[in-house]
Amino acid sequence: MPFTVLTAEFVSENNTFKKGLTELHDFEVDTLLEGDAAIAARREANTELAGFVDVAEKEGWRVIHTISAAASPSSPVSRVAYDQIAAVITDAVAANKDRINGILLSLHGAQVTEFCEDGEGELLARIRAITGPDMLIGVTLDLHANVTRAMVRDAQMWVSFKTYPHIDMRACGVQLAKMMGEAMAERTHPVTLRRDVPMMDEVNSGRSDEGPMVPLYEEARLQEEEPGILSVSLNAGFSDADIKEMGPTVLVTYDKGEAGAEARAGEIADAHARAIWDARNSVANVFLGIDEAAAQAAAFDTAKGPLVIADYSDNPGSGAYGDATNLLAAMLKAGLKDAVFAPMIDAEAAAELHRHKVGAVVTLAVGGKNDPAFGGGPLTLTGTIMHLSNGNFRGDGPMLGGLDRTYGTTAVFKVDGIEILIVTEREQMLDRQQLYAFGIDPTKRKTLALKSMQHFRAAFEPIAGKVIVCDSGALSTPQMSRRPYRNVRRPIWPLDPDTTF
């Protein structure tokens, strides 16, 4: 008889310092699809689900897909939204537990809800309560995961991304599904061990293009070829989630039936954890202030491409509001021309601009409406409406290729020499179609100020003359001491400089 696997995607990354809650609507804006509809929408894209199905089709497995639910990083998930999505998964597990051989889950690893710190651990506990101790459960994670003891307790197999920008989602799905196949056939007996590091996150947030993690990821790939070592996952942590078990972790999934595998897994985990700790002062980014970033843009020679400014601390992808104005104000003060600022997440301003027509000159307040203490308050600007749209686009870059997204009600508002992409729904910059779809050709602009920490590099670094990184003082500032941490375990580096490992 062919194997039957149950699959699900439940992905959210939650910033506990952000006001409000992530509701069901926020999942509907990004992805909230069940069964065959979810597979149809995500099968040919760079998703973990696509990787699961790649292997299932090749091996002749039956797939019961429950739900694909994803929301852009934001505030903690409401109990109503969490329970409704989790129930789709757990109800399917209960209905099918006697005919499934394994469960494959695509999770994030930094989900926080309004009622618990560990959304993934809670989901796995609910599933395990239904299946009993022997059901095979495998999980893919974003590398920006805060992996808790509860999570590892209730799933045997783990595979985290090894790229940031994340471009290996489908490959990770394939890797996990292959591991599941071996375990279902009883050729392996997977177990996972965990090591944690007393840091808030890896010093470069897990960058895979530069910095100390690059050789560690390569070493992990090689170690996965060793006898009995099934996967090696290096998780950078997510310091925007103020939870007890915040921080970098190393997971090694090994075959407990292979002689010597457990000892070797411990050696691998200990070495990687130590390497992450030892590299805690090896910062790859140089964080510029807003005035210095604007001054560099004003003087930049664009012969080899535009200057890209990463508005690092207002990254919607880490749960920041995406409406900080400090960098935009500095760019306007510097008199930049042929410049782009994207996105400015301001539903009120977008709606106001849609009350006018393209070409109209309008004065209105832009940005800074959520928490002016982080990144600056509203700017009263006069400009021209260049483009109006429903905000829909289809990504074609390394990360979003083939996936449909929407910014909701969207406008391009040109103020002096700067085109400001004003949007309603949350999304960081990670695909050029986020500009092309709204009439902006990024290759023909001199300055691109993009709200993103690192993901923008996959699509925009190839066209950039240079990339610089700006700390505009917004919610995801690298100056962690500005945030009112209450729940994270102490001591922890860098809040407590004398922390030892």
PDB file of C-alpha atoms in Angstrom, residues 114-260:
ATOM      1  CA  GLU A 114      -1.983  36.526  22.400  1.00  0.00           C
ATOM      2  CA  PHE A 115      -2.329  33.560  24.768  1.00  0.00           C
ATOM      3  CA  CYS A 116       1.061  31.787  24.527  1.00  0.00           C
ATOM      4  CA  GLU A 117       4.698  32.491  23.646  1.00  0.00           C
ATOM      5  CA  ASP A 118       5.134  29.411  21.475  1.00  0.00           C
ATOM      6  CA  GLY A 119       2.559  29.050  18.700  1.00  0.00           C
ATOM      7  CA  GLU A 120       4.398  26.196  16.996  1.00  0.00           C
ATOM      8  CA  GLY A 121       4.905  24.297  20.245  1.00  0.00           C
ATOM      9  CA  GLU A 122       1.214  24.682  21.009  1.00  0.00           C
ATOM     10  CA  LEU A 123       0.187  23.364  17.591  1.00  0.00           C
ATOM     11  CA  LEU A 124       2.511  20.375  17.833  1.00  0.00           C
ATOM     12  CA  ALA A 125       1.240  19.564  21.326  1.00  0.00           C
ATOM     13  CA  ARG A 126      -2.350  19.593  20.059  1.00  0.00           C
ATOM     14  CA  ILE A 127      -1.421  17.303  17.171  1.00  0.00           C
ATOM     15  CA  ARG A 128       0.582  14.935  19.382  1.00  0.00           C
ATOM     16  CA  ALA A 129      -2.332  14.675  21.830  1.00  0.00           C
ATOM     17  CA  ILE A 130      -4.415  13.270  18.957  1.00  0.00           C
ATOM     18  CA  THR A 131      -1.860  10.985  17.316  1.00  0.00           C
ATOM     19  CA  GLY A 132      -0.082   9.551  20.323  1.00  0.00           C
ATOM     20  CA  PRO A 133       3.707   9.265  20.630  1.00  0.00           C
ATOM     21  CA  ASP A 134       4.552   7.190  17.561  1.00  0.00           C
ATOM     22  CA  MET A 135       3.247   9.253  14.606  1.00  0.00           C
ATOM     23  CA  LEU A 136       6.084  10.589  12.453  1.00  0.00           C
ATOM     24  CA  ILE A 137       6.029  14.386  12.334  1.00  0.00           C
ATOM     25  CA  GLY A 138       8.446  16.491  10.289  1.00  0.00           C
ATOM     26  CA  VAL A 139       8.710  20.284  10.242  1.00  0.00           C
ATOM     27  CA  THR A 140      10.367  22.889   8.034  1.00  0.00           C
ATOM     28  CA  LEU A 141      11.334  26.191   9.635  1.00  0.00           C
ATOM     29  CA  ASP A 142      12.440  29.650   8.617  1.00  0.00           C
ATOM     30  CA  LEU A 143      15.987  30.091   9.902  1.00  0.00           C
ATOM     31  CA  HIS A 144      14.735  33.064  11.977  1.00  0.00           C
ATOM     32  CA  ALA A 145      13.207  30.632  14.438  1.00  0.00           C
ATOM     33  CA  ASN A 146      13.166  30.648  18.217  1.00  0.00           C
ATOM     34  CA  VAL A 147      13.096  26.865  18.576  1.00  0.00           C
ATOM     35  CA  THR A 148      11.720  25.826  21.962  1.00  0.00           C
ATOM     36  CA  ARG A 149      12.141  22.614  23.881  1.00  0.00           C
ATOM     37  CA  ALA A 150       8.419  21.928  23.460  1.00  0.00           C
ATOM     38  CA  MET A 151       8.708  22.101  19.696  1.00  0.00           C
ATOM     39  CA  VAL A 152      11.506  19.523  19.543  1.00  0.00           C
ATOM     40  CA  ARG A 153       9.726  17.297  22.063  1.00  0.00           C
ATOM     41  CA  ASP A 154       6.754  16.739  19.753  1.00  0.00           C
ATOM     42  CA  ALA A 155       8.338  16.311  16.292  1.00  0.00           C
ATOM     43  CA  GLN A 156      11.116  13.969  15.276  1.00  0.00           C
ATOM     44  CA  MET A 157      12.427  15.655  12.096  1.00  0.00           C
ATOM     45  CA  TRP A 158      13.411  19.260  11.427  1.00  0.00           C
ATOM     46  CA  VAL A 159      14.806  21.124   8.403  1.00  0.00           C
ATOM     47  CA  SER A 160      15.474  24.874   8.507  1.00  0.00           C
ATOM     48  CA  PHE A 161      16.309  27.147   5.594  1.00  0.00           C
ATOM     49  CA  LYS A 162      20.029  27.674   5.014  1.00  0.00           C
ATOM     50  CA  THR A 163      19.714  30.833   2.916  1.00  0.00           C
ATOM     51  CA  TYR A 164      18.973  34.445   3.844  1.00  0.00           C
ATOM     52  CA  PRO A 165      17.539  35.851   1.606  1.00  0.00           C
ATOM     53  CA  HIS A 166      15.402  32.716   1.710  1.00  0.00           C
ATOM     54  CA  ILE A 167      15.565  31.017  -1.674  1.00  0.00           C
ATOM     55  CA  ASP A 168      15.674  27.360  -0.624  1.00  0.00           C
ATOM     56  CA  MET A 169      12.112  26.836   0.618  1.00  0.00           C
ATOM     57  CA  ARG A 170      11.180  24.217  -1.972  1.00  0.00           C
ATOM     58  CA  ALA A 171      14.522  22.450  -1.550  1.00  0.00           C
ATOM     59  CA  CYS A 172      13.921  22.225   2.209  1.00  0.00           C
ATOM     60  CA  GLY A 173      10.485  20.749   1.564  1.00  0.00           C
ATOM     61  CA  VAL A 174      12.071  18.118  -0.662  1.00  0.00           C
ATOM     62  CA  GLN A 175      14.732  17.331   1.953  1.00  0.00           C
ATOM     63  CA  LEU A 176      12.175  16.867   4.730  1.00  0.00           C
ATOM     64  CA  ALA A 177       9.837  14.773   2.579  1.00  0.00           C
ATOM     65  CA  LYS A 178      12.697  12.458   1.617  1.00  0.00           C
ATOM     66  CA  MET A 179      13.566  12.061   5.297  1.00  0.00           C
ATOM     67  CA  MET A 180       9.923  11.265   5.998  1.00  0.00           C
ATOM     68  CA  GLY A 181       9.915   8.613   3.262  1.00  0.00           C
ATOM     69  CA  GLU A 182      12.907   6.850   4.768  1.00  0.00           C
ATOM     70  CA  ALA A 183      11.321   6.945   8.211  1.00  0.00           C
ATOM     71  CA  MET A 184       7.930   5.689   7.011  1.00  0.00           C
ATOM     72  CA  ALA A 185       9.712   2.783   5.333  1.00  0.00           C
ATOM     73  CA  GLU A 186      11.470   2.142   8.682  1.00  0.00           C
ATOM     74  CA  ARG A 187      14.896   2.455   7.102  1.00  0.00           C
ATOM     75  CA  THR A 188      15.675   5.227   9.605  1.00  0.00           C
ATOM     76  CA  HIS A 189      14.456   6.104  13.090  1.00  0.00           C
ATOM     77  CA  PRO A 190      14.824   9.882  13.398  1.00  0.00           C
ATOM     78  CA  VAL A 191      15.395  11.805  16.616  1.00  0.00           C
ATOM     79  CA  THR A 192      16.369  15.461  17.010  1.00  0.00           C
ATOM     80  CA  LEU A 193      18.621  17.079  19.594  1.00  0.00           C
ATOM     81  CA  ARG A 194      18.722  20.800  20.341  1.00  0.00           C
ATOM     82  CA  ARG A 195      21.370  23.213  21.550  1.00  0.00           C
ATOM     83  CA  ASP A 196      20.728  26.862  22.399  1.00  0.00           C
ATOM     84  CA  VAL A 197      23.077  29.830  22.585  1.00  0.00           C
ATOM     85  CA  PRO A 198      22.654  32.625  25.214  1.00  0.00           C
ATOM     86  CA  MET A 199      22.293  35.360  22.600  1.00  0.00           C
ATOM     87  CA  MET A 200      19.231  37.293  21.425  1.00  0.00           C
ATOM     88  CA  ASP A 201      19.943  36.363  17.835  1.00  0.00           C
ATOM     89  CA  GLU A 202      22.896  35.502  15.624  1.00  0.00           C
ATOM     90  CA  VAL A 203      24.823  38.713  15.177  1.00  0.00           C
ATOM     91  CA  ASN A 204      24.050  39.006  11.442  1.00  0.00           C
ATOM     92  CA  SER A 205      20.556  37.486  11.659  1.00  0.00           C
ATOM     93  CA  GLY A 206      21.747  34.425   9.782  1.00  0.00           C
ATOM     94  CA  ARG A 207      23.015  36.079   6.603  1.00  0.00           C
ATOM     95  CA  SER A 208      24.090  33.479   4.050  1.00  0.00           C
ATOM     96  CA  ASP A 209      25.772  35.868   1.612  1.00  0.00           C
ATOM     97  CA  GLU A 210      28.371  37.392   3.945  1.00  0.00           C
ATOM     98  CA  GLY A 211      29.635  36.957   7.478  1.00  0.00           C
ATOM     99  CA  PRO A 212      30.439  34.086   9.842  1.00  0.00           C
ATOM    100  CA  MET A 213      27.403  31.933   9.048  1.00  0.00           C
ATOM    101  CA  VAL A 214      28.433  31.326   5.432  1.00  0.00           C
ATOM    102  CA  PRO A 215      31.015  28.598   6.215  1.00  0.00           C
ATOM    103  CA  LEU A 216      28.759  27.152   8.924  1.00  0.00           C
ATOM    104  CA  TYR A 217      25.921  26.582   6.450  1.00  0.00           C
ATOM    105  CA  GLU A 218      28.335  24.903   4.055  1.00  0.00           C
ATOM    106  CA  GLU A 219      29.703  22.727   6.828  1.00  0.00           C
ATOM    107  CA  ALA A 220      26.155  21.774   7.829  1.00  0.00           C
ATOM    108  CA  ARG A 221      25.376  20.668   4.274  1.00  0.00           C
ATOM    109  CA  LEU A 222      28.444  18.436   4.263  1.00  0.00           C
ATOM    110  CA  GLN A 223      27.598  16.998   7.680  1.00  0.00           C
ATOM    111  CA  GLU A 224      24.177  15.964   6.364  1.00  0.00           C
ATOM    112  CA  GLU A 225      26.017  13.517   4.116  1.00  0.00           C
ATOM    113  CA  GLU A 226      27.596  11.711   7.071  1.00  0.00           C
ATOM    114  CA  PRO A 227      26.213   8.292   8.102  1.00  0.00           C
ATOM    115  CA  GLY A 228      23.266   8.670  10.452  1.00  0.00           C
ATOM    116  CA  ILE A 229      23.123  12.493  10.253  1.00  0.00           C
ATOM    117  CA  LEU A 230      19.834  13.375   8.533  1.00  0.00           C
ATOM    118  CA  SER A 231      19.731  17.175   8.846  1.00  0.00           C
ATOM    119  CA  VAL A 232      21.634  20.011  10.504  1.00  0.00           C
ATOM    120  CA  SER A 233      19.650  23.206  11.084  1.00  0.00           C
ATOM    121  CA  LEU A 234      21.206  26.472  12.226  1.00  0.00           C
ATOM    122  CA  ASN A 235      18.567  28.895  13.504  1.00  0.00           C
ATOM    123  CA  ALA A 236      19.520  32.541  13.939  1.00  0.00           C
ATOM    124  CA  GLY A 237      16.686  33.395  16.327  1.00  0.00           C
ATOM    125  CA  PHE A 238      14.215  36.282  16.263  1.00  0.00           C
ATOM    126  CA  SER A 239      14.819  38.989  18.846  1.00  0.00           C
ATOM    127  CA  ASP A 240      11.653  40.941  17.992  1.00  0.00           C
ATOM    128  CA  ALA A 241       9.708  38.251  19.866  1.00  0.00           C
ATOM    129  CA  ASP A 242      10.139  38.861  23.589  1.00  0.00           C
ATOM    130  CA  ILE A 243       9.808  35.281  24.808  1.00  0.00           C
ATOM    131  CA  LYS A 244      11.725  33.194  27.331  1.00  0.00           C
ATOM    132  CA  GLU A 245      13.324  30.851  24.784  1.00  0.00           C
ATOM    133  CA  MET A 246      14.459  33.531  22.338  1.00  0.00           C
ATOM    134  CA  GLY A 247      17.724  33.095  20.492  1.00  0.00           C
ATOM    135  CA  PRO A 248      19.887  30.985  18.200  1.00  0.00           C
ATOM    136  CA  THR A 249      19.573  27.208  18.270  1.00  0.00           C
ATOM    137  CA  VAL A 250      21.154  24.259  16.515  1.00  0.00           C
ATOM    138  CA  LEU A 251      19.030  21.217  15.648  1.00  0.00           C
ATOM    139  CA  VAL A 252      20.559  17.941  14.504  1.00  0.00           C
ATOM    140  CA  THR A 253      18.186  15.218  13.329  1.00  0.00           C
ATOM    141  CA  TYR A 254      19.913  11.840  13.392  1.00  0.00           C
ATOM    142  CA  ASP A 255      19.080   8.166  12.947  1.00  0.00           C
ATOM    143  CA  LYS A 256      19.015   6.568  16.379  1.00  0.00           C
ATOM    144  CA  GLY A 257      19.432   3.182  14.702  1.00  0.00           C
ATOM    145  CA  GLU A 258      22.852   4.119  13.285  1.00  0.00           C
ATOM    146  CA  ALA A 259      25.776   3.243  15.527  1.00  0.00           C
ATOM    147  CA  GLY A 260      27.588   6.346  16.755  1.00  0.00           C
TER     148      GLY A 260
END
